[in-house]
XYZ file of C-alpha atoms in Angstrom:
365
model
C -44.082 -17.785 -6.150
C -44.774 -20.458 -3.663
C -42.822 -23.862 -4.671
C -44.600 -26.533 -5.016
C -41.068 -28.477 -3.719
C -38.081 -26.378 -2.476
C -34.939 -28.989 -2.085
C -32.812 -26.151 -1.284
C -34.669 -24.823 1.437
C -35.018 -29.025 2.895
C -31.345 -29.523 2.546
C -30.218 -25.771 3.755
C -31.806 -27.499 7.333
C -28.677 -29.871 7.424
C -25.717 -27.596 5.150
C -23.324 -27.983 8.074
C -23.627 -31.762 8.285
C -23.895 -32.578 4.506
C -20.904 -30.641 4.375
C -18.931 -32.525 6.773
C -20.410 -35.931 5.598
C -18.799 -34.933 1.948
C -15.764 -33.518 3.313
C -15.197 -37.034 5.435
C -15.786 -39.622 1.754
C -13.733 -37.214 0.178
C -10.825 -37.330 2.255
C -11.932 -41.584 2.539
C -10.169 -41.734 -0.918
C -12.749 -44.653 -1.187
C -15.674 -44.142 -3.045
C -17.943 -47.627 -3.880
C -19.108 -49.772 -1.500
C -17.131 -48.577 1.564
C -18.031 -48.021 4.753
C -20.769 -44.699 4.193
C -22.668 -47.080 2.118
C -22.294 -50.304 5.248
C -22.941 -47.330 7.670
C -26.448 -46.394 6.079
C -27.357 -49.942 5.293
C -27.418 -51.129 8.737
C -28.921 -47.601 10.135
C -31.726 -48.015 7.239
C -32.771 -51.444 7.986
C -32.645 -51.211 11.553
C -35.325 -47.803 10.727
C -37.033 -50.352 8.846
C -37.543 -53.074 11.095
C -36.207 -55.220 8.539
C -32.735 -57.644 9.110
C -31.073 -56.491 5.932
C -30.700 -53.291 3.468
C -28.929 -53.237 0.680
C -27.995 -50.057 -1.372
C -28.472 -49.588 -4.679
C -28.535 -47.225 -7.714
C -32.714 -45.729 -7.949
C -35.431 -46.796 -7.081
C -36.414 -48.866 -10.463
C -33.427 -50.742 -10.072
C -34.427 -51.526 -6.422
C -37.566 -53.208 -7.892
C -35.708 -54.541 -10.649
C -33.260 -56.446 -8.741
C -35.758 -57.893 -5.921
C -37.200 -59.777 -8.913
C -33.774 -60.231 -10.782
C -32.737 -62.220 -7.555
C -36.153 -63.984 -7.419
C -35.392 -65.317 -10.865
C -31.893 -66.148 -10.161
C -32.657 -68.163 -6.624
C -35.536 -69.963 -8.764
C -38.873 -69.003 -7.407
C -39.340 -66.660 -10.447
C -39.538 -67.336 -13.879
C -40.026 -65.647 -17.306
C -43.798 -65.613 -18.055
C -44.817 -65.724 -14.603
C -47.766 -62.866 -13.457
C -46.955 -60.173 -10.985
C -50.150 -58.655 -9.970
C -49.768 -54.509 -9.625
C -51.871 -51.788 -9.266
C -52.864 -49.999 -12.638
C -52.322 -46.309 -11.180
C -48.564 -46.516 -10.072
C -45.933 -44.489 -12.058
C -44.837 -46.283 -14.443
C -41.554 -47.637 -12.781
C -43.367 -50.219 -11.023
C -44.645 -51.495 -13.902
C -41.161 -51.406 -15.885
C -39.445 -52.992 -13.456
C -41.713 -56.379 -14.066
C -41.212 -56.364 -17.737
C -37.842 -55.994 -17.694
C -37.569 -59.293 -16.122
C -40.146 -60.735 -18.794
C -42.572 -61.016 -16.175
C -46.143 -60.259 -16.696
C -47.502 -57.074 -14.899
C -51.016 -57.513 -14.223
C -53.446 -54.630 -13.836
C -55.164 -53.904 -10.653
C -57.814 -51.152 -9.940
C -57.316 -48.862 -7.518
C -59.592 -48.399 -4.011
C -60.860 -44.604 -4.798
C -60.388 -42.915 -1.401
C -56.864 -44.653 -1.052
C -55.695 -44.120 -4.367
C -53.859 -47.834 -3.647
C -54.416 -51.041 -4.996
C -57.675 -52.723 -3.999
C -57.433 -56.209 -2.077
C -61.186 -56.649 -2.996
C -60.286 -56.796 -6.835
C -56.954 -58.687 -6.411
C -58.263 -62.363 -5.709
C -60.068 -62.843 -9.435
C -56.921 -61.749 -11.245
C -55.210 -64.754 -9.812
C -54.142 -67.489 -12.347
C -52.111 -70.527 -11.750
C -49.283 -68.373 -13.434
C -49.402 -65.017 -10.497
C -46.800 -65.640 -8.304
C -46.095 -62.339 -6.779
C -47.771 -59.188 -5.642
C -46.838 -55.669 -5.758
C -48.042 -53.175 -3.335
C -47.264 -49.681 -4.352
C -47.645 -47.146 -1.512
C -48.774 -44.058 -3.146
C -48.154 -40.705 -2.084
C -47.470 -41.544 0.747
C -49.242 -44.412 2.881
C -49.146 -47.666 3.182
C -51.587 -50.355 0.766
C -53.882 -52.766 3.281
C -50.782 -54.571 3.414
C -52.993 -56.442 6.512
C -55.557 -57.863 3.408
C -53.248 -58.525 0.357
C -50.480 -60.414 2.901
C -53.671 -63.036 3.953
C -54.312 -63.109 0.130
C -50.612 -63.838 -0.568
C -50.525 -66.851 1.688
C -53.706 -68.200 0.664
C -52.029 -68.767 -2.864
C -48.303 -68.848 -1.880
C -47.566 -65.723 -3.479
C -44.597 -63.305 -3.294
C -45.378 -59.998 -1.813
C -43.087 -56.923 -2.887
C -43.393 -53.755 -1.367
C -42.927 -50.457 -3.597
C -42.219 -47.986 -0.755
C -40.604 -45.147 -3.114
C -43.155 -42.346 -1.694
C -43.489 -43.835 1.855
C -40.138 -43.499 3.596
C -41.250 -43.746 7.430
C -45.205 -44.402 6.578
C -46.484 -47.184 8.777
C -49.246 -49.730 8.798
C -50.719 -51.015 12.209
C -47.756 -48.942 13.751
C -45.209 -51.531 11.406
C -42.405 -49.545 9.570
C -43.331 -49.790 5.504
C -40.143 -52.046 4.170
C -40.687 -54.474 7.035
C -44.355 -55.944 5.363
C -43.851 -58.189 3.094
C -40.834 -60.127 1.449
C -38.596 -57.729 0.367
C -39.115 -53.767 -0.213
C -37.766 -50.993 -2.927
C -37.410 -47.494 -2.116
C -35.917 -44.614 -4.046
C -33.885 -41.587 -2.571
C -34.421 -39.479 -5.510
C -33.726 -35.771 -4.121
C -37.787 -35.100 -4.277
C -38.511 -37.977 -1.728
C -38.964 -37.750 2.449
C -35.744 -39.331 2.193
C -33.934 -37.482 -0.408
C -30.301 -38.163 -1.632
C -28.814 -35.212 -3.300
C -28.531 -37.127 -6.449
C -30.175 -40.712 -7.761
C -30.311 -43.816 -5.337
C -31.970 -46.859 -4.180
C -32.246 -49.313 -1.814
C -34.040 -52.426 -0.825
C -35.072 -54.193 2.423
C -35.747 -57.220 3.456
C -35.480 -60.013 6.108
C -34.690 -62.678 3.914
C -30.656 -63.804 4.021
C -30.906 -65.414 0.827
C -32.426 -62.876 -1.346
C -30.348 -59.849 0.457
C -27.206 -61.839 -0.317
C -28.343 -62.755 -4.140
C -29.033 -58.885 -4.243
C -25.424 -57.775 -3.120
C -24.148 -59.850 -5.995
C -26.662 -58.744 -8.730
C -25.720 -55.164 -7.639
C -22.063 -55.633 -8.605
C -21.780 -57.048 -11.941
C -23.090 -60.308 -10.323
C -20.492 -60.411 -8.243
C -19.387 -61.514 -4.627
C -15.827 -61.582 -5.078
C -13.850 -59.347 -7.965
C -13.478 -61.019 -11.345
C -15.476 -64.058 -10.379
C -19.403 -63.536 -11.699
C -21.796 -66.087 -10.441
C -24.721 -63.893 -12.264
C -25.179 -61.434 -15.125
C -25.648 -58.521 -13.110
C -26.050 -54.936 -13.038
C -23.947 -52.324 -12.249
C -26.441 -50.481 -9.118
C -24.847 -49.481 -6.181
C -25.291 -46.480 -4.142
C -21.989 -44.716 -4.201
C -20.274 -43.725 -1.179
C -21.395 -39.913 -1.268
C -25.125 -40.363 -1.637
C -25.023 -42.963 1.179
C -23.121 -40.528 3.378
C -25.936 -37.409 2.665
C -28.556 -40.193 3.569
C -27.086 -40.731 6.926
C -27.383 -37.078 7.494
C -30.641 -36.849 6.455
C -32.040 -40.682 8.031
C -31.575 -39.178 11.496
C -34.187 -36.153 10.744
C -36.541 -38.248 8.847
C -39.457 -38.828 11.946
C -38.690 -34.789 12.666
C -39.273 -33.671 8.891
C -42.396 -36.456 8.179
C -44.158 -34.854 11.616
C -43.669 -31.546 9.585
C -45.183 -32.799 6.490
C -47.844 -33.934 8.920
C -48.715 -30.577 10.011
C -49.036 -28.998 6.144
C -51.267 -32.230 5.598
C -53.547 -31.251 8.932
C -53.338 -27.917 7.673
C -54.682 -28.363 4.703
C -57.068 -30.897 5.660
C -58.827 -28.596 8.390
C -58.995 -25.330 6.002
C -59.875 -26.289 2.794
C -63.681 -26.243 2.780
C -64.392 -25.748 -1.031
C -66.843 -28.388 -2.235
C -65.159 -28.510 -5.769
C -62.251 -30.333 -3.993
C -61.907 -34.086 -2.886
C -59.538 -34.174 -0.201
C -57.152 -37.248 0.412
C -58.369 -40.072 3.252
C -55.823 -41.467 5.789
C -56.996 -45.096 5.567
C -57.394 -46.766 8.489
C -54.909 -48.353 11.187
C -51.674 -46.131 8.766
C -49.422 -43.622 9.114
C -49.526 -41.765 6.779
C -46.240 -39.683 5.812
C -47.105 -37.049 2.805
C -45.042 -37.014 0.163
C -47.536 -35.683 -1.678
C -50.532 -34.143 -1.070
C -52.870 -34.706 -3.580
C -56.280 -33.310 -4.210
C -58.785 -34.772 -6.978
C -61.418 -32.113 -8.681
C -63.275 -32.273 -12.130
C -62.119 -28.863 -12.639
C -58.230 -29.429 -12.704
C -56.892 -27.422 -15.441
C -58.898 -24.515 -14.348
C -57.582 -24.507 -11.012
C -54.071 -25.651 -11.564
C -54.242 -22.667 -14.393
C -55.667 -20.145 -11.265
C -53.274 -21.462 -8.959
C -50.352 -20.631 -11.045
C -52.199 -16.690 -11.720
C -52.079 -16.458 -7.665
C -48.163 -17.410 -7.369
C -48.532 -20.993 -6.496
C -46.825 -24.303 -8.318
C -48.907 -27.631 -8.165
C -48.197 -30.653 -10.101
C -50.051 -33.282 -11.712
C -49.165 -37.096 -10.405
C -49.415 -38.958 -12.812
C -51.032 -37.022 -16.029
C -51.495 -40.466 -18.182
C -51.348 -43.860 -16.112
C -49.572 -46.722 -17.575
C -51.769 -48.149 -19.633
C -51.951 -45.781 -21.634
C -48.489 -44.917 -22.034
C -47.209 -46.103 -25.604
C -44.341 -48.121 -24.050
C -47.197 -50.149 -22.681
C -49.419 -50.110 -26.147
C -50.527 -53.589 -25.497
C -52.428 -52.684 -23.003
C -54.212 -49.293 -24.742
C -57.949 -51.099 -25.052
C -58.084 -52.013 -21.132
C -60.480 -49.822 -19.675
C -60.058 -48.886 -16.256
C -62.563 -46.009 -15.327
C -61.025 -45.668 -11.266
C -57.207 -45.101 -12.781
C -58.465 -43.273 -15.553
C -60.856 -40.879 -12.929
C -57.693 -40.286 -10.840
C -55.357 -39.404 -13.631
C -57.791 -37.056 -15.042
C -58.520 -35.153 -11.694
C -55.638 -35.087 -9.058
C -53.311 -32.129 -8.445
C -50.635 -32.179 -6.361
C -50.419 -28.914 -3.919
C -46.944 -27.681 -2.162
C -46.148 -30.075 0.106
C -42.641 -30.019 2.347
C -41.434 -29.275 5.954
C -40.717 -25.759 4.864
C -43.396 -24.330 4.099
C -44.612 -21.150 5.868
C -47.644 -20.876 7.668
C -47.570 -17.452 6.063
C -47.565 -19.812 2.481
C -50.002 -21.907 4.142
C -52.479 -19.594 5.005
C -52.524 -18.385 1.239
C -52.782 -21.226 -0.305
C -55.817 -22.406 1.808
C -57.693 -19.261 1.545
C -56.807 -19.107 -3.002
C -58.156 -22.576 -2.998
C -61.522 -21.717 -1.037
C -61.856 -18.533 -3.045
C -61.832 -20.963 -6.088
């Protein structure tokens, strides 16, 4: 069986040193907030372009916090819009209601698969104060269109950069684009902890020091609570298999690069829609995902001829029944793409053996 994702095969590349990494916070006898998680803060932001980077628990509570802090410093409040795209997983999406914000749905561009600038300017109210750009599967939004749309109306831009550790728009490091950036380290990402994590960038002094405290109970020094915060940090351990891991990122996303081209170049079956790189981006393949009428058919012969592929995202948001409110929008683009992608393998280790056999099962579809 060919994997679609094989983390032990990625993290086999870097034993010795994950080893040694563990074996050094063990022997720390420190564990929160010491200096592995300081370490890969600084090293993080200064891959990011961005001033600041502060570790935290996942990825949602990345996003979660950036507008937790917004709130607390004022420039947020309970009601207000946050414009998103409508074919995100569904953290993006949680992470504004659970500051009783209101998400607001955005179709997608079709050959990007992000959110379209074109159809972001006539869902703006008096009450949007905020956009959020999710970078899906791997490549940066037209950060370059919805940044002059966020200062025409004075408008918050977050970036969600969970898929796009390392992606890059006009050669400009994703985290460093607009006003403040979540990622996730979840072990399936570029950048993959070897358990949950999160972190978030930005160059804003303010908002990275509001963060720190919201992180830690709302705290900046112990037993005094400015805030009602959260208890999100990234512990010690995860932060010390990151810093492993941050120094191979370029080497491993150049691999993914290669599948990507790879695929790209042999697939020639007309059934199949292949993904774009949109112009002026890097683009760093966390997933690659194909979009065909046929899906079930050729996920089902795909699995027949040895090889795993996943669906990203099966239902979209708004049709998720945490989200019933929003059940009678229809949105034929999101709706399209959930319907039709499939995710193929896609990691540094693949073979060109595995390659070769995928390519040649999909034409032979």
């Amino acid at each position: 069986m060919i994997k679609f994702l094989d983390l032990k095969a990625i993290n086999d590349q870097y034993q010795e040193e994950l080893i040694e990494a563990s074996k050094r916070v063990i022997e720390s006898g420190w564990y929160i907030l010491g200096t592995e998680v300081e370490t890969f803060e600084k090293s993080f932001a200064s891959y990011c372009d961005s001033k600041y980077a502060i570790g935290v628990a996942s990825g949602l509570d990345a996003l979660i916090l950036i507008f937790r802090a917004y709130k607390e410093m004022g420039i947020l409040a309970d009601g207000d819009e946050v414009i998103v795209p409508a074919n995100t997983y569904i953290a993006s999406i949680l992470a504004i209601s659970e500051n009783n914000l209101a998400p607001i749905i955005v179709e997608p561009d079709i050959n990007s698969y992000n959110i379209d600038p074109k159809k972001i300017e006539e869902k703006i109210t008096a009450k949007t104060k905020a956009i959020l750009a999710v970078y899906l599967y791997g490549q940066s939004a037209n950060m370059t269109a919805i940044n002059q749309i966020a200062k025409k109306y004075n408008l918050k831009v977050i970036e969600d950069a969970a898929q796009a550790h390392g992606a890059t728009h006009f050669s400009k490091k994703v985290g460093s684009l607009g006003d403040a950036c979540g990622f996730s380290f979840y072990p399936g990402k570029n950048l993959g902890a070897l358990g949950d994590g999160g972190a978030i960038t930005t160059d804003d002094e303010n908002l990275a020091t509001t963060i720190r405290a919201l992180r830690n109970y709302g705290s900046h020094k112990k037993y005094e609570n400015q805030y009602r915060g959260l208890n999100s940090r990234l512990d010690e351990m995860q932060a010390a298999m990151l810093s492993v891991k941050l120094k191979y990122l370029d080497i491993s996303n150049a691999k993914r690069a290669q599948v990507a081209k790879a695929y790209l170049t042999g697939i020639k079956n007309h059934k199949i829609i292949l993904p774009q790189i949109m112009p002026n981006n890097q683009h760093v393949w966390h997933l690659f995902v194909i979009k065909t009428s046929e899906r079930e058919k050729l996920q089902t012969y795909l699995s027949k001829n040895g090889i795993q592929s996943m669906i990203h995202y099966p239902i979209p948001p708004h049709k998720q029944e945490a989200y019933k409110e929003f059940k009678s929008l229809h949105l034929p683009i999101t709706e399209s793409i959930h319907d039709e992608v499939l995710s193929l393998p896609m990691h540094e280790c693949l073979s060109d053996k595995d390659l070769t056999t995928i390519i040649k099962v999909i034409n032979d579809f």
